[in-house]
Coordinates of C-alpha atoms and ligand atoms in Angstrom, one line a residue:
M1 CA 106.5 79.9 47.3
A2 CA 105.6 81.8 44.2
A3 CA 102.6 83.4 45.9
R4 CA 104.9 84.8 48.6
R5 CA 107.0 87.0 46.2
N6 CA 104.3 89.7 46.0
I7 CA 104.1 90.4 49.7
P8 CA 104.8 94.2 50.0
Y9 CA 107.5 94.1 52.7
S10 CA 108.6 97.3 54.2
V11 CA 111.5 98.1 56.6
L12 CA 110.4 98.2 60.2
P13 CA 111.0 101.5 62.0
T14 CA 114.2 101.6 63.9
E15 CA 114.5 102.9 67.5
D16 CA 115.1 106.4 66.1
R17 CA 112.1 106.2 64.0
D18 CA 111.8 107.7 60.5
E19 CA 112.8 111.2 59.7
D20 CA 109.2 112.4 59.9
N21 CA 109.0 110.7 63.3
I22 CA 106.0 108.5 62.4
D23 CA 105.9 104.9 63.4
R24 CA 105.1 103.0 60.3
R25 CA 103.1 100.5 62.3
F26 CA 100.4 103.1 62.6
T27 CA 100.3 104.1 59.0
Y28 CA 99.1 100.6 57.9
T29 CA 95.6 100.6 56.6
P30 CA 93.8 97.2 56.4
K31 CA 92.6 96.1 53.0
S32 CA 89.1 96.0 54.2
L33 CA 89.2 99.8 54.8
R34 CA 90.7 100.5 51.4
R35 CA 87.8 98.7 49.6
I36 CA 84.9 100.9 48.5
P37 CA 81.8 99.8 50.4
W38 CA 79.6 99.3 47.3
K39 CA 76.9 97.4 49.2
S40 CA 76.5 100.1 51.8
I41 CA 76.4 102.8 49.2
A42 CA 73.7 100.8 47.2
L43 CA 71.7 100.4 50.4
A44 CA 72.0 104.0 51.3
L45 CA 70.9 105.1 47.8
F46 CA 68.0 102.7 47.8
L47 CA 66.8 104.0 51.2
L48 CA 67.3 107.6 50.0
F49 CA 65.2 106.9 46.9
L50 CA 62.6 104.9 48.8
G51 CA 62.3 107.5 51.6
S52 CA 62.1 110.5 49.2
S53 CA 59.5 108.7 47.0
L54 CA 57.3 108.0 50.0
L55 CA 57.6 111.5 51.3
F56 CA 56.8 113.0 47.8
L57 CA 53.8 110.6 47.4
S58 CA 52.4 111.6 50.8
Y59 CA 52.9 115.3 49.8
F60 CA 51.1 114.9 46.5
I61 CA 48.2 113.1 48.1
F62 CA 48.1 115.7 50.9
T63 CA 48.0 118.6 48.4
G64 CA 45.4 116.9 46.2
H65 CA 47.7 116.4 43.2
M66 CA 47.1 112.7 43.6
E67 CA 44.1 110.7 44.7
G68 CA 44.0 109.2 48.2
D69 CA 42.7 109.8 51.7
S70 CA 44.4 111.2 54.8
T71 CA 45.3 107.8 56.4
Q72 CA 47.4 107.1 53.3
V73 CA 49.1 110.4 53.8
Y74 CA 50.1 109.5 57.3
G75 CA 51.1 106.0 56.4
L76 CA 53.4 107.1 53.6
L77 CA 54.8 109.9 55.7
F78 CA 55.6 107.4 58.5
L79 CA 57.2 104.9 56.1
G80 CA 59.2 107.7 54.5
I81 CA 60.6 108.8 57.8
L82 CA 61.4 105.2 58.7
A83 CA 63.6 104.9 55.6
F84 CA 65.7 107.8 56.8
L85 CA 66.1 106.5 60.4
P86 CA 69.3 104.4 59.9
V87 CA 71.1 107.5 58.5
F88 CA 69.8 109.5 61.4
I89 CA 71.1 107.0 64.0
Q90 CA 74.5 106.9 62.3
K91 CA 74.8 110.7 62.8
L92 CA 74.2 110.6 66.6
P93 CA 77.3 111.2 68.7
P94 CA 78.7 108.2 70.7
S95 CA 77.1 108.9 74.0
D96 CA 73.7 109.3 72.4
L97 CA 74.3 106.0 70.6
D98 CA 74.8 104.4 73.9
R99 CA 71.5 105.9 75.1
V100 CA 69.8 104.4 72.1
T101 CA 71.4 101.0 72.3
C102 CA 71.3 100.5 76.1
G103 CA 68.1 102.3 76.9
A104 CA 69.9 104.2 79.6
F105 CA 72.5 106.9 79.8
V106 CA 76.0 105.4 80.1
G107 CA 79.1 107.4 79.7
G108 CA 82.8 107.0 79.9
V109 CA 83.4 105.9 76.4
P110 CA 85.8 107.9 74.1
G111 CA 84.2 111.2 73.2
D112 CA 82.2 111.0 76.4
H113 CA 81.3 113.9 78.7
S114 CA 83.1 114.6 81.9
P115 CA 81.0 115.2 85.0
E116 CA 81.9 118.9 84.8
Q117 CA 80.7 119.0 81.3
L118 CA 77.5 117.3 82.4
S119 CA 76.9 119.5 85.3
G120 CA 78.4 122.6 83.6
R121 CA 80.9 123.2 86.4
D122 CA 84.7 123.1 86.6
P123 CA 86.0 120.7 89.3
G124 CA 88.8 123.0 90.3
S125 CA 86.8 126.2 90.3
Q126 CA 85.5 125.8 93.9
E127 CA 89.0 125.3 95.2
R128 CA 90.3 128.1 93.1
Q129 CA 87.6 130.4 94.4
A130 CA 88.3 129.3 98.0
G131 CA 92.0 129.9 97.4
A132 CA 91.3 133.4 95.9
A133 CA 89.0 134.2 98.8
A134 CA 91.8 133.3 101.2
G135 CA 94.1 135.7 99.4
A136 CA 96.0 133.0 97.6
A137 CA 96.9 133.6 94.0
P138 CA 94.5 131.6 91.8
R139 CA 96.3 128.6 90.3
P140 CA 96.8 128.9 86.5
R141 CA 94.8 126.2 84.7
K142 CA 97.9 124.7 83.1
A143 CA 100.4 125.2 85.9
A144 CA 101.2 121.5 86.1
T145 CA 102.3 121.3 82.6
A146 CA 105.1 123.9 82.9
L147 CA 107.6 121.2 82.0
R148 CA 105.7 119.0 79.6
P149 CA 107.0 115.6 78.6
P150 CA 108.1 115.4 74.9
R151 CA 105.1 114.9 72.6
L152 CA 104.6 111.5 71.2
P153 CA 104.7 111.4 67.4
A154 CA 101.4 112.4 66.0
V155 CA 99.4 109.4 65.0
P156 CA 98.0 109.9 61.5
E157 CA 94.2 110.4 61.3
Q158 CA 93.6 107.1 59.7
A159 CA 95.3 105.2 62.5
S160 CA 93.5 107.0 65.3
S161 CA 90.1 106.4 63.7
L162 CA 91.2 102.8 63.3
H163 CA 91.8 102.2 66.9
R164 CA 88.8 104.1 68.0
L165 CA 86.2 102.2 66.0
P166 CA 86.4 98.7 67.5
K167 CA 87.0 100.2 70.9
H168 CA 83.8 102.0 70.9
R169 CA 81.9 99.0 69.7
V170 CA 83.4 96.9 72.5
A171 CA 82.4 99.6 75.0
V172 CA 78.8 99.7 73.8
T173 CA 78.6 95.9 73.9
G174 CA 80.0 95.8 77.4
R175 CA 77.5 98.3 78.5
R176 CA 74.6 96.6 76.9
S177 CA 75.2 93.5 78.9
F178 CA 75.9 95.6 82.0
A179 CA 72.6 97.5 81.5
A180 CA 70.8 94.3 81.1
R181 CA 72.3 92.7 84.1
A182 CA 72.7 95.4 86.7
G183 CA 70.4 98.2 85.8
S184 CA 71.6 101.6 84.6
Y185 CA 74.0 103.6 86.5
P186 CA 73.7 107.3 85.8
G187 CA 76.9 108.5 87.4
N188 CA 79.6 107.2 85.1
V189 CA 82.1 109.9 84.5
G190 CA 84.7 110.7 81.9
V191 CA 88.4 110.4 82.2
P192 CA 89.4 112.7 85.1
K193 CA 91.1 116.0 84.2
Q194 CA 93.0 116.3 87.5
W195 CA 94.6 114.1 90.1
Y196 CA 93.5 114.6 93.6
N197 CA 96.2 115.0 96.2
L198 CA 95.1 113.9 99.7
I199 CA 98.0 115.7 101.4
A200 CA 96.1 119.0 100.9
D201 CA 93.3 117.8 103.2
L202 CA 95.2 115.8 105.8
P203 CA 95.2 117.4 109.3
V204 CA 98.8 116.1 109.9
K205 CA 101.2 116.3 107.0
P206 CA 103.4 113.2 106.3
P207 CA 107.1 113.2 107.3
P208 CA 109.6 114.4 104.7
M209 CA 111.8 112.1 102.6
L210 CA 115.4 112.1 103.7
H211 CA 118.6 112.2 101.7
P212 CA 120.1 108.6 101.8
G213 CA 123.6 110.0 102.5
T214 CA 123.1 112.9 104.9
H215 CA 119.7 111.8 106.4
Q216 CA 118.6 115.4 106.1
P217 CA 115.2 116.3 104.5
L218 CA 115.4 116.3 100.8
N219 CA 115.6 119.3 98.5
P220 CA 113.8 119.0 95.2
S221 CA 117.2 119.2 93.4
D222 CA 118.3 116.0 95.2
L223 CA 115.6 114.1 93.3
A224 CA 116.7 115.5 89.9
P225 CA 119.0 112.6 89.0
L226 CA 116.1 110.2 89.5
F227 CA 113.0 111.9 88.2
P228 CA 111.8 114.4 85.7
D229 CA 111.1 117.9 87.1
E230 CA 107.4 117.6 86.7
L231 CA 107.2 114.4 88.7
I232 CA 109.3 116.0 91.4
R233 CA 107.0 118.9 91.6
Q234 CA 104.0 116.6 91.8
E235 CA 105.7 114.5 94.5
L236 CA 106.3 117.4 96.7
T237 CA 103.3 119.6 96.1
E238 CA 100.6 120.2 98.6
E239 CA 98.1 121.5 95.9
R240 CA 94.8 119.7 96.1
F241 CA 94.5 119.1 92.4
I242 CA 97.1 118.5 89.7
D243 CA 96.3 118.7 86.1
I244 CA 96.6 115.5 84.2
P245 CA 98.6 116.0 81.0
D246 CA 96.4 115.4 77.9
E247 CA 98.9 112.7 76.8
V248 CA 98.3 110.7 80.0
R249 CA 94.5 111.2 79.7
D250 CA 94.7 109.8 76.1
V251 CA 96.4 106.7 77.5
Y252 CA 93.9 106.3 80.3
E253 CA 91.2 106.5 77.7
L254 CA 92.7 103.7 75.6
W255 CA 92.3 101.0 78.2
R256 CA 89.1 102.0 79.8
P257 CA 86.5 99.4 78.9
T258 CA 84.0 99.5 81.7
P259 CA 84.6 102.2 84.3
L260 CA 82.0 101.4 86.9
I261 CA 79.7 98.4 87.4
R262 CA 77.1 98.6 90.0
Y263 CA 75.6 95.3 91.0
R264 CA 72.5 96.7 92.6
K265 CA 69.8 94.2 91.8
E266 CA 71.9 91.1 91.4
P267 CA 74.9 91.0 93.6
A268 CA 75.7 87.8 91.7
L269 CA 79.1 87.4 93.3
F270 CA 77.5 86.7 96.6
A271 CA 74.2 85.3 95.4
L272 CA 75.9 82.0 94.7
D273 CA 76.6 80.5 98.1
A274 CA 75.1 83.1 100.5
G275 CA 71.7 82.7 99.0
F276 CA 70.6 86.3 99.3
R277 CA 69.8 88.9 96.8
G278 CA 70.2 92.6 96.7
T279 CA 68.4 93.6 99.9
W280 CA 71.2 94.0 102.3
S281 CA 74.2 95.0 100.3
E282 CA 75.4 96.4 97.0
V283 CA 78.7 95.7 95.4
F284 CA 80.6 98.1 93.3
A285 CA 83.2 96.5 91.2
V286 CA 85.3 99.0 89.5
V287 CA 87.6 98.5 86.6
I288 CA 89.4 101.6 87.4
W289 CA 92.2 103.9 86.5
Q290 CA 91.5 106.3 89.3
G291 CA 89.5 106.1 92.4
Q292 CA 88.8 109.7 91.6
E293 CA 86.2 108.3 89.2
A294 CA 84.6 106.4 92.0
G295 CA 84.8 109.5 94.1
E296 CA 82.9 111.5 91.4
A297 CA 80.5 108.6 91.2
A298 CA 80.0 108.8 95.0
R299 CA 79.1 112.4 94.7
H300 CA 76.6 111.5 91.9
A301 CA 75.2 108.7 94.0
G302 CA 74.9 110.8 97.1
E303 CA 73.6 109.2 100.3
D304 CA 73.6 105.8 98.8
L305 CA 77.3 105.5 99.5
L306 CA 77.4 106.7 103.0
Q307 CA 78.3 103.4 104.6
T308 CA 80.9 102.1 102.3
A309 CA 83.7 99.6 102.6
V310 CA 86.6 100.5 100.3
L311 CA 88.8 97.5 99.8
G312 CA 92.0 97.3 97.7
G313 CA 94.6 94.6 97.1
T314 CA 97.8 96.2 98.4
G315 CA 101.4 95.8 97.4
G316 CA 103.0 99.2 97.3
G317 CA 99.8 101.0 97.8
S318 CA 99.1 102.7 94.5
N319 CA 95.9 100.8 93.7
V320 CA 94.3 101.1 97.2
G321 CA 95.4 104.7 97.4
A322 CA 93.9 105.7 94.1
L323 CA 90.7 104.0 95.1
A324 CA 90.5 105.2 98.7
F325 CA 91.8 108.7 98.8
P326 CA 88.9 110.5 97.0
F327 CA 86.6 108.8 99.5
M328 CA 88.9 109.7 102.4
R329 CA 88.5 113.4 101.3
E330 CA 84.8 113.0 101.6
K331 CA 85.3 111.4 105.1
L332 CA 87.6 114.2 106.2
A333 CA 85.0 116.7 105.1
G334 CA 82.3 114.9 107.1
R335 CA 80.2 114.1 104.0
M336 CA 80.6 110.3 104.1
N337 CA 81.7 107.7 106.6
P338 CA 83.4 104.9 104.7
Q339 CA 85.8 102.4 106.1
F340 CA 89.1 101.7 104.2
K341 CA 90.9 98.4 104.2
A342 CA 94.2 97.6 102.6
V343 CA 94.3 93.9 101.9
E344 CA 97.8 92.4 101.7
P345 CA 99.1 88.9 101.1
A346 CA 99.9 86.9 104.2
A347 CA 103.3 86.2 102.7
C348 CA 104.2 89.9 102.5
P349 CA 102.3 91.6 105.4
T350 CA 103.9 95.1 105.2
L351 CA 101.2 97.0 107.1
T352 CA 100.1 94.3 109.5
K353 CA 103.6 92.9 110.4
G354 CA 106.0 95.6 109.3
V355 CA 107.5 98.5 111.3
Y356 CA 106.9 102.2 110.6
A357 CA 110.4 103.5 110.0
Y358 CA 112.6 105.3 107.5
D359 CA 113.8 102.8 104.9
Y360 CA 114.8 102.5 101.3
G361 CA 112.3 101.9 98.6
D362 CA 114.6 99.5 96.7
T363 CA 116.8 96.6 97.8
A364 CA 120.0 98.3 96.6
G365 CA 119.4 101.3 98.9
L366 CA 119.6 104.0 96.2
T367 CA 116.3 105.7 96.7
P368 CA 115.6 108.5 99.3
L369 CA 114.8 107.3 102.8
M370 CA 111.0 107.3 103.2
K371 CA 109.0 106.9 106.4
M372 CA 106.8 103.9 105.7
H373 CA 105.7 100.5 106.8
T374 CA 108.4 98.1 105.8
L375 CA 109.6 94.6 106.3
G376 CA 113.1 95.8 105.7
H377 CA 114.5 96.5 102.2
D378 CA 116.3 93.1 102.2
F379 CA 113.1 91.2 102.8
V380 CA 112.4 88.7 100.0
P381 CA 108.8 87.4 100.2
D382 CA 107.9 83.8 99.4
P383 CA 106.9 83.3 95.8
I384 CA 103.2 83.7 96.0
H385 CA 101.3 84.1 92.7
A386 CA 100.3 87.8 93.4
G387 CA 103.8 88.9 92.2
G388 CA 102.7 92.5 92.1
L389 CA 102.1 92.5 95.9
R390 CA 105.5 91.2 96.8
Y391 CA 107.0 94.5 97.9
H392 CA 108.8 95.0 101.2
G393 CA 107.6 98.6 101.7
M394 CA 104.4 100.6 101.6
A395 CA 103.7 103.9 100.0
P396 CA 104.6 106.6 102.5
L397 CA 101.1 108.2 102.2
I398 CA 99.3 104.9 102.8
S399 CA 101.6 104.3 105.8
H400 CA 100.9 107.7 107.1
V401 CA 97.1 107.4 106.9
Y402 CA 97.4 104.0 108.4
E403 CA 99.3 105.5 111.3
L404 CA 96.7 108.2 111.7
G405 CA 94.1 105.5 112.0
F406 CA 92.2 106.5 108.8
M407 CA 92.9 103.1 107.2
E408 CA 92.8 99.5 108.4
A409 CA 94.7 96.6 107.1
M410 CA 94.3 92.9 106.9
S411 CA 96.2 90.0 105.3
I412 CA 94.8 87.0 103.5
Q413 CA 96.4 83.7 102.3
Q414 CA 96.5 82.9 98.6
T415 CA 94.3 79.9 98.6
E416 CA 91.4 81.9 100.1
C417 CA 92.1 84.5 97.4
F418 CA 92.0 82.0 94.6
E419 CA 88.8 80.5 96.0
A420 CA 87.2 83.9 95.9
A421 CA 88.6 84.5 92.4
L422 CA 87.0 81.4 91.1
Q423 CA 83.7 82.4 92.6
F424 CA 84.0 85.8 91.0
A425 CA 85.1 84.3 87.6
R426 CA 82.2 81.9 87.6
T427 CA 79.6 84.4 88.4
E428 CA 80.9 87.5 86.6
G429 CA 82.8 86.0 83.7
I430 CA 85.9 88.0 84.6
I431 CA 89.1 86.3 85.5
P432 CA 90.9 88.5 88.0
A433 CA 94.6 88.9 88.3
P434 CA 96.0 87.4 91.6
E435 CA 96.5 90.9 93.0
P436 CA 92.8 92.0 93.1
T437 CA 91.7 88.6 94.3
H438 CA 92.8 89.9 97.7
A439 CA 90.1 92.6 97.5
I440 CA 87.6 90.1 96.3
A441 CA 88.3 87.7 99.1
A442 CA 88.0 90.6 101.6
A443 CA 84.7 91.7 100.0
I444 CA 83.3 88.2 100.4
R445 CA 84.3 88.3 104.1
E446 CA 82.8 91.7 104.5
A447 CA 79.5 90.7 102.7
L448 CA 79.1 87.6 104.9
E449 CA 79.7 89.7 108.0
C450 CA 77.0 92.2 106.7
K451 CA 74.7 89.2 106.3
R452 CA 75.4 88.1 109.8
T453 CA 74.8 91.5 111.4
G454 CA 72.1 92.7 109.0
E455 CA 74.1 95.9 108.2
E456 CA 73.6 97.5 104.8
K457 CA 76.8 98.5 103.1
V458 CA 78.2 99.3 99.7
I459 CA 81.4 97.4 99.1
L460 CA 83.8 99.0 96.7
I461 CA 86.7 97.0 95.2
A462 CA 89.1 97.8 92.4
M463 CA 89.6 95.2 89.7
C464 CA 93.2 96.3 89.0
G465 CA 94.1 93.7 86.5
H466 CA 92.9 90.6 84.6
G467 CA 94.3 87.2 85.1
H468 CA 94.7 86.0 81.5
F469 CA 98.4 85.6 82.0
D470 CA 97.9 83.8 85.3
L471 CA 96.1 80.8 84.1
A472 CA 99.0 78.6 85.3
A473 CA 98.2 79.8 88.8
Y474 CA 94.5 78.9 88.4
D475 CA 95.6 75.6 87.1
R476 CA 97.7 74.9 90.1
Y477 CA 94.9 76.0 92.4
L478 CA 92.4 73.7 90.6
R479 CA 94.8 70.7 90.8
G480 CA 95.1 71.3 94.5
D481 CA 98.8 72.1 94.2
M482 CA 98.6 75.6 95.6
I483 CA 99.8 76.0 99.1
D484 CA 99.6 78.9 101.6
L485 CA 102.9 80.7 102.1
S486 CA 103.8 82.7 105.1
H487 CA 106.9 84.7 106.0
S488 CA 109.4 83.1 108.3
A489 CA 109.8 85.0 111.5
E490 CA 113.5 84.6 111.4
K491 CA 113.9 86.0 107.9
L492 CA 111.7 88.9 109.0
K493 CA 113.8 89.6 112.1
E494 CA 116.9 89.6 110.0
S495 CA 115.6 92.1 107.4
L496 CA 114.1 94.4 110.1
G497 CA 117.6 94.5 111.6
A498 CA 119.0 95.9 108.3
I499 CA 116.7 99.0 108.3
P500 CA 119.0 102.1 108.5
K501 CA 119.2 103.8 111.9
V502 CA 117.9 107.4 111.4
Ligands
PLP1 C1 97.3 93.7 88.9 C2 98.2 94.4 89.9 N1 97.6 95.1 90.9 C3 98.4 95.8 91.8 C4 99.7 95.8 91.6 C5 100.6 96.6 92.6 O1 100.1 96.8 93.8 P1 99.9 98.3 94.4 O2 98.9 98.9 93.6 O3 99.6 98.1 95.8 O4 101.3 99.0 94.2 C6 100.3 95.2 90.6 C7 101.8 95.3 90.4 O5 102.4 94.7 89.6 C8 99.6 94.5 89.7 O6 100.1 93.9 88.6

């Protein structure tokens, strides 16, 4: 008990935070960082002394002040330079460090270069130039931030460097194994600077949202009680690109461990039972924030991606939309010909069994009426493990492109998904969340079909979450307790009947 008395307790910050608005949790400095690194200092001094002595010796022999022949000069010079090498490597910026450690260029880690920086071009410039040529006023660079969200409290320098250090190390380690396993992929890109808005490129614009009371098209002001102004502007705009606020990009950067993995040589996922390797198919597994990254990667990769299957586990549609829309842009422009498939759970088959109608986004009927694929806002799906996909509706834009025939949909039962998930976990060492297992199961089906027909195809899936909190579901599957759940036709009929008549 006595030892406990000296613990330096401090008051935890309240909701309102301290007067200076700094969260004390971020001002904590671990003891290890407060210690003076004597051993490192001693080693650095020793290397400095050794390197300088060797260089001086070689200089004196070279100039004839000391005896010795030319081979000694070069040997001492070489050893002297070697002594300085560790310091030199420390000085390299992060992306160069990656190059050194992985033997290949890999980007996408904090402090990394965006594709525009790499190629020296601005992504919005072509569109701005095209707009200017058509007489439209060029869009100001920061237009989207007219109403910026309040700034988060500034994180003290010490804290930000704290969370950066291990993250970078993790990223490098991840890449090293990736580089060793899959070969280098030169097209990794930085955190995107703009969101892409598919509406700008669609030949037919989606139907408007309706006021839930009057059933008339919504005014932006009708949304004001629900959303901040900037979100309303983004929701209704037809601009092709929307600047991503720096604060959001910072958050994207935090959880961005491995942006793009290309299994070119070893499609290990399928090597297991299909018994083939790398000749007929490639698999992209993307741990992704934005399909935009994959879109950029597609541009980098060029022709390689022409025949692509883009598959996303689908609940409300954000994951599959983010993954597919940048590729859909390429398809609409005639530069690629990918297929898009939304993969939904058989227990909540919104696209494959729902109707395309105006319905509420929530069960209480408070949201605007949106034209979408819906099972009825009263529909309660059976309790499958992919909880994130148990949503009665579908994003209006996904529903719209599905209606236009630009996207296909399929549904899969949960036991097939978990079987695929186990295969993936055993071969890739990644435990997927139940939601992306739908995309994995569909990718396996797609790959086996390619094997049968001999077609070559890149298969792109989004790993939208890990399953570390879903081990109970894996346990149930492995015990043989998991059952397939389907919707009851009666329940569906009832909820479809409750859709408002517009
Ligand atoms: C891992 C995961 N993926 C996807 C989703 C949602 O699906 P969608 O992206 O189709 O809205 C969720 C929702 O909770 C989720 O947890």
